[in-house]
Tab-separated table of N, CA and C in Angstrom:
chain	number	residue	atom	x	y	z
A	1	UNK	N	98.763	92.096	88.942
A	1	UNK	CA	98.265	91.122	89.888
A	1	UNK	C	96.873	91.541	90.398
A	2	UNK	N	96.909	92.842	90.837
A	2	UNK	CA	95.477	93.202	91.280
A	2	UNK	C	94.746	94.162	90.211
A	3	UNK	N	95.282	94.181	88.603
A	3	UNK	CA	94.880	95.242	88.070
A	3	UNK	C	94.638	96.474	88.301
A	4	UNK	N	95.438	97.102	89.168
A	4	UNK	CA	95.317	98.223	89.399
A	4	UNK	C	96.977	98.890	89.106
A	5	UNK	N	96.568	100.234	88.349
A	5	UNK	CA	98.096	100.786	88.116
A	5	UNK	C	98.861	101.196	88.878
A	6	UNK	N	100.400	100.658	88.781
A	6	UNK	CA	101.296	100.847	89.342
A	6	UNK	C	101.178	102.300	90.065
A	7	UNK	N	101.118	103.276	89.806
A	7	UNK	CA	101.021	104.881	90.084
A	7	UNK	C	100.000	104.992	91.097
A	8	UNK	N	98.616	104.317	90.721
A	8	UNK	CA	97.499	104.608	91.547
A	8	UNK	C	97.687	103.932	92.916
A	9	UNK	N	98.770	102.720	92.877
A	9	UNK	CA	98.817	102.493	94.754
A	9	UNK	C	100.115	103.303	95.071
A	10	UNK	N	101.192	103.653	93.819
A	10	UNK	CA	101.985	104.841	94.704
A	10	UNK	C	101.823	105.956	95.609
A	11	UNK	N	100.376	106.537	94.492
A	11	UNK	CA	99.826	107.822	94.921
A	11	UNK	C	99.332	107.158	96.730
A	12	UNK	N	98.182	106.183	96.159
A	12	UNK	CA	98.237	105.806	97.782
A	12	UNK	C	99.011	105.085	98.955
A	13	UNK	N	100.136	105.406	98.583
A	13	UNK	CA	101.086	104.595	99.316
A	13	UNK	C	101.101	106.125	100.023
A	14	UNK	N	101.715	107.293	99.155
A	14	UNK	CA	102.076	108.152	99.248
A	14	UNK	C	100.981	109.184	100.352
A	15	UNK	N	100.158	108.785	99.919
A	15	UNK	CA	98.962	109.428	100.739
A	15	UNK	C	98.613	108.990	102.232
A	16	UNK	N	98.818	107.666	102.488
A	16	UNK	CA	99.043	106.714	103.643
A	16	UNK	C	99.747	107.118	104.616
A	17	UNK	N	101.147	107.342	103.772
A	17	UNK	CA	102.709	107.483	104.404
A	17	UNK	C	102.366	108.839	105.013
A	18	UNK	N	101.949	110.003	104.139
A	18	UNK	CA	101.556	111.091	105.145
A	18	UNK	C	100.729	111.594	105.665
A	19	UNK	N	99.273	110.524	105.610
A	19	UNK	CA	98.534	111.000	106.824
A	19	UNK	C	98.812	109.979	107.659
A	20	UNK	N	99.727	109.176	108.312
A	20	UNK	CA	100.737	108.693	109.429
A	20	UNK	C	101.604	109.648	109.818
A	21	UNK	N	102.805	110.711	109.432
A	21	UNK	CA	103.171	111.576	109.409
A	21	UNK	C	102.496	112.342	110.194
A	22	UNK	N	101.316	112.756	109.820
A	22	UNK	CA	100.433	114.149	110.380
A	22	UNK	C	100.312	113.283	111.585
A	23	UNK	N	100.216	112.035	111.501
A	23	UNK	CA	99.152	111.394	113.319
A	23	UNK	C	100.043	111.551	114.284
A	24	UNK	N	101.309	111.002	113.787
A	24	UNK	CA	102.714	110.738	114.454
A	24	UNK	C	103.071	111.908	115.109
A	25	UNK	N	102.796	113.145	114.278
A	25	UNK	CA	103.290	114.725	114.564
A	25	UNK	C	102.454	114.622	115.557
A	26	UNK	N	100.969	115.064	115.843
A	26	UNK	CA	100.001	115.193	116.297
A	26	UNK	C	100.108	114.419	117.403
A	27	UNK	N	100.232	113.197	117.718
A	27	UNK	CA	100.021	112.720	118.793
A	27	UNK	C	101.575	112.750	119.814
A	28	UNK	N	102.473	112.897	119.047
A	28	UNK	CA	103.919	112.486	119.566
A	28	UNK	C	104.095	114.130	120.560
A	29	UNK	N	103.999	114.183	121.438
A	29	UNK	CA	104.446	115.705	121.815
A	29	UNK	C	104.481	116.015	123.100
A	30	UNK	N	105.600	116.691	123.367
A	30	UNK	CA	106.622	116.625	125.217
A	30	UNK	C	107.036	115.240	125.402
A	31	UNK	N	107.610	114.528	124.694
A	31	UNK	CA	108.132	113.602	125.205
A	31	UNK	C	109.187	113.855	125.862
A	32	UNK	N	109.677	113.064	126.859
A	32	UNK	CA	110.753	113.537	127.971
A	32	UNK	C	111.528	112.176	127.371
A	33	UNK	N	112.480	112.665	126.608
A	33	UNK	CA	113.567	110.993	125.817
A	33	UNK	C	115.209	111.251	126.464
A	34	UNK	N	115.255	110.427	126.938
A	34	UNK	CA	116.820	110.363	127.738
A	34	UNK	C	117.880	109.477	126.947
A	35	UNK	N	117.761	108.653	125.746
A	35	UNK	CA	117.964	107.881	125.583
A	35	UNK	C	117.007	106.911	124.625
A	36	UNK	N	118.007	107.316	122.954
A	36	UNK	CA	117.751	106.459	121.795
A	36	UNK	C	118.265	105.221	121.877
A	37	UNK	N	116.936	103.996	121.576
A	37	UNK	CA	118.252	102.794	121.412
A	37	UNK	C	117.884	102.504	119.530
A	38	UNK	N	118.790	101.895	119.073
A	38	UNK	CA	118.690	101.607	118.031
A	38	UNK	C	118.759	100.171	117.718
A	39	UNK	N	118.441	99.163	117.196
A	39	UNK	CA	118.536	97.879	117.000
A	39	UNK	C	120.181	97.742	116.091
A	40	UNK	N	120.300	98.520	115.360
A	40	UNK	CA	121.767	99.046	114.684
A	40	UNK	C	121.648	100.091	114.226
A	41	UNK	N	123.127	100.255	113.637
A	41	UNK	CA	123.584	101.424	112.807
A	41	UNK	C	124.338	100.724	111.943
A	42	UNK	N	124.086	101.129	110.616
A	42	UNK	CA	124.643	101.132	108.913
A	42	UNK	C	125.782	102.388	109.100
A	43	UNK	N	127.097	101.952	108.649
A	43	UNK	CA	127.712	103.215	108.243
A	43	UNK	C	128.486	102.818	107.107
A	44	UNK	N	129.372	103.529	106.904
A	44	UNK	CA	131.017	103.146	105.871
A	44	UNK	C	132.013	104.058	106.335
A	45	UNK	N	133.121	103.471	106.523
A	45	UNK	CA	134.441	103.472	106.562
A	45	UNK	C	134.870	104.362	105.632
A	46	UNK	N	135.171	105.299	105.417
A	46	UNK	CA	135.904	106.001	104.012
A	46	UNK	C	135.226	105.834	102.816
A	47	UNK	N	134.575	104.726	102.294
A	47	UNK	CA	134.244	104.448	101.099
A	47	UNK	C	133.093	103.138	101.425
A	48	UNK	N	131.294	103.353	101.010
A	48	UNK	CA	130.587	102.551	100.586
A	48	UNK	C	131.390	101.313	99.767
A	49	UNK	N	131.007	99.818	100.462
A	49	UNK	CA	131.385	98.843	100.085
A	49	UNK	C	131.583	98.503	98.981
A	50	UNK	N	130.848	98.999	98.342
A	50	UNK	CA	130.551	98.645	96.503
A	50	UNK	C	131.901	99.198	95.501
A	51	UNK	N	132.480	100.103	96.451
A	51	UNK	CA	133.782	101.098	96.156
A	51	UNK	C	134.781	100.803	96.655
A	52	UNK	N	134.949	99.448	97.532
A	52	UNK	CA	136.139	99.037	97.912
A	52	UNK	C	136.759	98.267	97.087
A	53	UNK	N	137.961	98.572	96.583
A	53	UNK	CA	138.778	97.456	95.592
A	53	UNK	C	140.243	96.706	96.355
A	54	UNK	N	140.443	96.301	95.967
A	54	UNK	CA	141.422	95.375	96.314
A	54	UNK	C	142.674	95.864	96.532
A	55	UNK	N	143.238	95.988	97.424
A	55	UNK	CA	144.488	96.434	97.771
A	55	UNK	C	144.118	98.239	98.825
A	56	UNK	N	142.333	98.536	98.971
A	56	UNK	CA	142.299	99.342	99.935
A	56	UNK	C	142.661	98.629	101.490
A	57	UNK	N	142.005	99.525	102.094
A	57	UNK	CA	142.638	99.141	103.619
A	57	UNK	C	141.802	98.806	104.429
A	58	UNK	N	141.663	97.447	105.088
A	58	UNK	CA	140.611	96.187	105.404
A	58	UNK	C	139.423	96.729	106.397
A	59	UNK	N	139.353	97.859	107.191
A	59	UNK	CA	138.628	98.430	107.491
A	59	UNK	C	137.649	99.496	106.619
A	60	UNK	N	137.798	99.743	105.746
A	60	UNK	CA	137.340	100.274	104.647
A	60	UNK	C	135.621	99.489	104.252
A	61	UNK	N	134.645	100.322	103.775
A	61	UNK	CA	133.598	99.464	103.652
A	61	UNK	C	132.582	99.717	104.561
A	62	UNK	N	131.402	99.030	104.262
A	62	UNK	CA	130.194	98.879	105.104
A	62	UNK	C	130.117	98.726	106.817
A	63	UNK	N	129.541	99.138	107.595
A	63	UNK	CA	129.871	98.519	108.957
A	63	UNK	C	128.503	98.520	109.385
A	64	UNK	N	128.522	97.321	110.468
A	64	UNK	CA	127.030	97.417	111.079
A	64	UNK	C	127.442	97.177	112.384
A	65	UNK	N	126.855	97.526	113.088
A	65	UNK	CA	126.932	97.519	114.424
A	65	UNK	C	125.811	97.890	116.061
A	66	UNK	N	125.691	97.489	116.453
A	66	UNK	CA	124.821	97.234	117.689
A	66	UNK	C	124.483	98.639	118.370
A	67	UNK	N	123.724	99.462	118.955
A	67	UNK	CA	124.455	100.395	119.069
A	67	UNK	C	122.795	101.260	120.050
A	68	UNK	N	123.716	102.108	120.873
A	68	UNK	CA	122.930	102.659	122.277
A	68	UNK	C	123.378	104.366	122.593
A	69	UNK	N	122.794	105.685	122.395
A	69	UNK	CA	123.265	106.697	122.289
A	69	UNK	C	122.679	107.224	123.285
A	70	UNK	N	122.916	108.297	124.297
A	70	UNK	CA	122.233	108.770	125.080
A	70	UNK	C	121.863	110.015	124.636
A	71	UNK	N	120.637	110.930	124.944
A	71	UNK	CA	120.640	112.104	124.289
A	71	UNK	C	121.406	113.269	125.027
């Protein structure tokens, strides 16, 4: 699409991703955090959804859920 090789915007994807990293480190520091919120949480039940067959047990599987942790 833009003629440019697949690899050469990885590399700079890759290069992007961690000089954000370094800024994030760098600027983020003594924060006083009482309290993660999360928009959700992904989990599984015993077994990733893709691995649930028929006749496991109905809680079994993927879960998403809402979710507020204090530190």
């Amino acid at each position: 699409m833009l003629d440019v090789h697949r690899d050469s915007i990885m590399r700079l994807s890759v290069r992007v991703g961690e000089g954000c990293a370094h800024l994030h480190d760098r600027l983020m520091r003594d924060l006083q955090v009482n309290l993660i919120e999360l928009d959700e949480q992904w989990d599984f039940i015993s077994k990733k959804q893709r691995h649930v067959k028929q006749g496991d047990r109905d809680e079994f599987g993927d879960v998403w859920r809402p979710r507020k942790k204090p530190c």
